[in-house]
PDB file of C-alpha atoms in Angstrom:
ATOM      1  CA  UNK A  54      20.085  -0.114  -0.002  1.00 77.00           C
ATOM      2  CA  UNK A  55      16.487  -0.151   1.182  1.00 82.00           C
ATOM      3  CA  UNK A  56      15.708   0.978   4.715  1.00 86.00           C
ATOM      4  CA  UNK A  57      12.402   1.218   6.567  1.00 90.00           C
ATOM      5  CA  UNK A  58      11.667   4.345   8.579  1.00 91.00           C
ATOM      6  CA  UNK A  59       8.262   4.981  10.163  1.00 92.00           C
ATOM      7  CA  UNK A  60       6.774   2.236   7.937  1.00 90.00           C
ATOM      8  CA  UNK A  61       8.069   3.917   4.748  1.00 90.00           C
ATOM      9  CA  UNK A  62      10.542   2.023   2.575  1.00 90.00           C
ATOM     10  CA  UNK A  63      13.298   4.307   1.334  1.00 89.00           C
ATOM     11  CA  UNK A  64      15.953   3.815  -1.333  1.00 86.00           C
ATOM     12  CA  UNK A  65      19.274   5.151  -0.063  1.00 83.00           C
ATOM     13  CA  UNK A  66      22.517   5.742  -1.959  1.00 70.00           C
ATOM     14  CA  UNK A  67      23.565   2.387  -3.375  1.00 60.00           C
ATOM     15  CA  UNK A  68      27.017   3.735  -4.242  1.00 65.00           C
ATOM     16  CA  UNK A  69      26.601   4.055  -8.018  1.00 61.00           C
ATOM     17  CA  UNK A  70      28.271   7.424  -8.631  1.00 64.00           C
ATOM     18  CA  UNK A  71      25.716  10.014  -9.768  1.00 65.00           C
ATOM     19  CA  UNK A  72      22.815   8.511  -7.840  1.00 68.00           C
ATOM     20  CA  UNK A  73      20.649   9.448  -4.863  1.00 73.00           C
ATOM     21  CA  UNK A  74      22.041  12.077  -2.518  1.00 76.00           C
ATOM     22  CA  UNK A  75      19.153  11.634  -0.108  1.00 84.00           C
ATOM     23  CA  UNK A  76      16.613   8.922   0.576  1.00 87.00           C
ATOM     24  CA  UNK A  77      13.750   8.561  -1.907  1.00 90.00           C
ATOM     25  CA  UNK A  78      10.459   6.771  -1.139  1.00 92.00           C
ATOM     26  CA  UNK A  79      10.337   3.329  -2.692  1.00 91.00           C
ATOM     27  CA  UNK A  80       6.902   3.695  -4.278  1.00 94.00           C
ATOM     28  CA  UNK A  81       6.280   3.203  -7.988  1.00 95.00           C
ATOM     29  CA  UNK A  82       6.366   6.579  -9.752  1.00 96.00           C
ATOM     30  CA  UNK A  83       7.948   8.559  -6.923  1.00 95.00           C
ATOM     31  CA  UNK A  84      10.021  11.484  -8.207  1.00 94.00           C
ATOM     32  CA  UNK A  85      12.529  13.548  -6.279  1.00 92.00           C
ATOM     33  CA  UNK A  86      14.092  16.827  -7.367  1.00 91.00           C
ATOM     34  CA  UNK A  87      17.210  17.840  -5.463  1.00 81.00           C
ATOM     35  CA  UNK A  88      18.927  20.981  -6.739  1.00 79.00           C
ATOM     36  CA  UNK A  89      17.893  20.300 -10.342  1.00 83.00           C
ATOM     37  CA  UNK A  90      18.666  16.559 -10.263  1.00 85.00           C
ATOM     38  CA  UNK A  91      15.404  14.707 -10.831  1.00 91.00           C
ATOM     39  CA  UNK A  92      15.155  10.996 -10.024  1.00 92.00           C
ATOM     40  CA  UNK A  93      12.249   8.582 -10.468  1.00 94.00           C
ATOM     41  CA  UNK A  94      11.669   5.146  -8.911  1.00 94.00           C
ATOM     42  CA  UNK A  95       9.732   2.574 -10.946  1.00 94.00           C
ATOM     43  CA  UNK A  96       8.655  -0.915  -9.966  1.00 92.00           C
ATOM     44  CA  UNK A  97       9.694  -3.486 -12.581  1.00 91.00           C
ATOM     45  CA  UNK A  98       7.003  -6.197 -12.862  1.00 83.00           C
ATOM     46  CA  UNK A  99       9.300  -9.116 -13.702  1.00 75.00           C
ATOM     47  CA  UNK A 100      10.091 -12.384 -11.972  1.00 71.00           C
ATOM     48  CA  UNK A 101       9.598 -13.327  -8.352  1.00 75.00           C
ATOM     49  CA  UNK A 102       9.775 -10.684  -5.646  1.00 76.00           C
ATOM     50  CA  UNK A 103       9.887  -6.968  -6.246  1.00 83.00           C
ATOM     51  CA  UNK A 104      12.367  -5.324  -8.602  1.00 88.00           C
ATOM     52  CA  UNK A 105      13.036  -1.606  -8.941  1.00 90.00           C
ATOM     53  CA  UNK A 106      14.594   0.791 -11.443  1.00 91.00           C
ATOM     54  CA  UNK A 107      16.047   4.193 -10.613  1.00 91.00           C
ATOM     55  CA  UNK A 108      15.975   6.688 -13.491  1.00 93.00           C
ATOM     56  CA  UNK A 109      17.474  10.167 -13.689  1.00 91.00           C
ATOM     57  CA  UNK A 110      16.220  12.909 -15.969  1.00 92.00           C
ATOM     58  CA  UNK A 111      18.814  13.724 -18.620  1.00 90.00           C
ATOM     59  CA  UNK A 112      18.904  16.061 -21.576  1.00 90.00           C
ATOM     60  CA  UNK A 113      17.120  13.471 -23.733  1.00 93.00           C
ATOM     61  CA  UNK A 114      14.559  12.270 -21.186  1.00 94.00           C
ATOM     62  CA  UNK A 115      14.733   9.549 -18.535  1.00 95.00           C
ATOM     63  CA  UNK A 116      17.969   7.524 -18.311  1.00 93.00           C
ATOM     64  CA  UNK A 117      18.287   4.270 -16.389  1.00 92.00           C
ATOM     65  CA  UNK A 118      20.721   4.688 -13.480  1.00 87.00           C
ATOM     66  CA  UNK A 119      20.446   1.202 -11.995  1.00 85.00           C
ATOM     67  CA  UNK A 120      18.105  -1.613 -11.016  1.00 85.00           C
ATOM     68  CA  UNK A 121      17.877  -3.855  -7.982  1.00 83.00           C
ATOM     69  CA  UNK A 122      15.646  -6.583  -6.654  1.00 82.00           C
ATOM     70  CA  UNK A 123      14.507  -7.714  -3.243  1.00 80.00           C
ATOM     71  CA  UNK A 124      15.417 -11.384  -3.638  1.00 80.00           C
ATOM     72  CA  UNK A 125      17.401 -12.959  -0.807  1.00 80.00           C
ATOM     73  CA  UNK A 126      21.159 -13.194  -1.324  1.00 80.00           C
ATOM     74  CA  UNK A 127      23.352 -16.065  -0.175  1.00 85.00           C
ATOM     75  CA  UNK A 128      27.089 -15.867   0.617  1.00 88.00           C
ATOM     76  CA  UNK A 129      27.852 -17.467  -2.773  1.00 88.00           C
ATOM     77  CA  UNK A 130      26.063 -14.558  -4.501  1.00 81.00           C
ATOM     78  CA  UNK A 131      28.517 -12.011  -3.127  1.00 82.00           C
ATOM     79  CA  UNK A 132      31.765 -14.006  -2.899  1.00 81.00           C
ATOM     80  CA  UNK A 133      34.645 -12.668  -4.938  1.00 76.00           C
TER      81      UNK A 133
END
């Protein structure tokens, strides 16, 4: 989830297990180290709108945790 606070966009825990424990600035290249867990946000230059990737530093380098985009969603997109 992206929230805006004092004009800063922040990525908050999207609920994907071992992910963000605190908000991280949604700016390309931002890194956050929380108790030895290092995360990095990267803008993905594909398609319309903005897309983002959240990586976590693992034993073998950066691992993709998840991606999301800022495209509008309709009720049909989330129906189950």
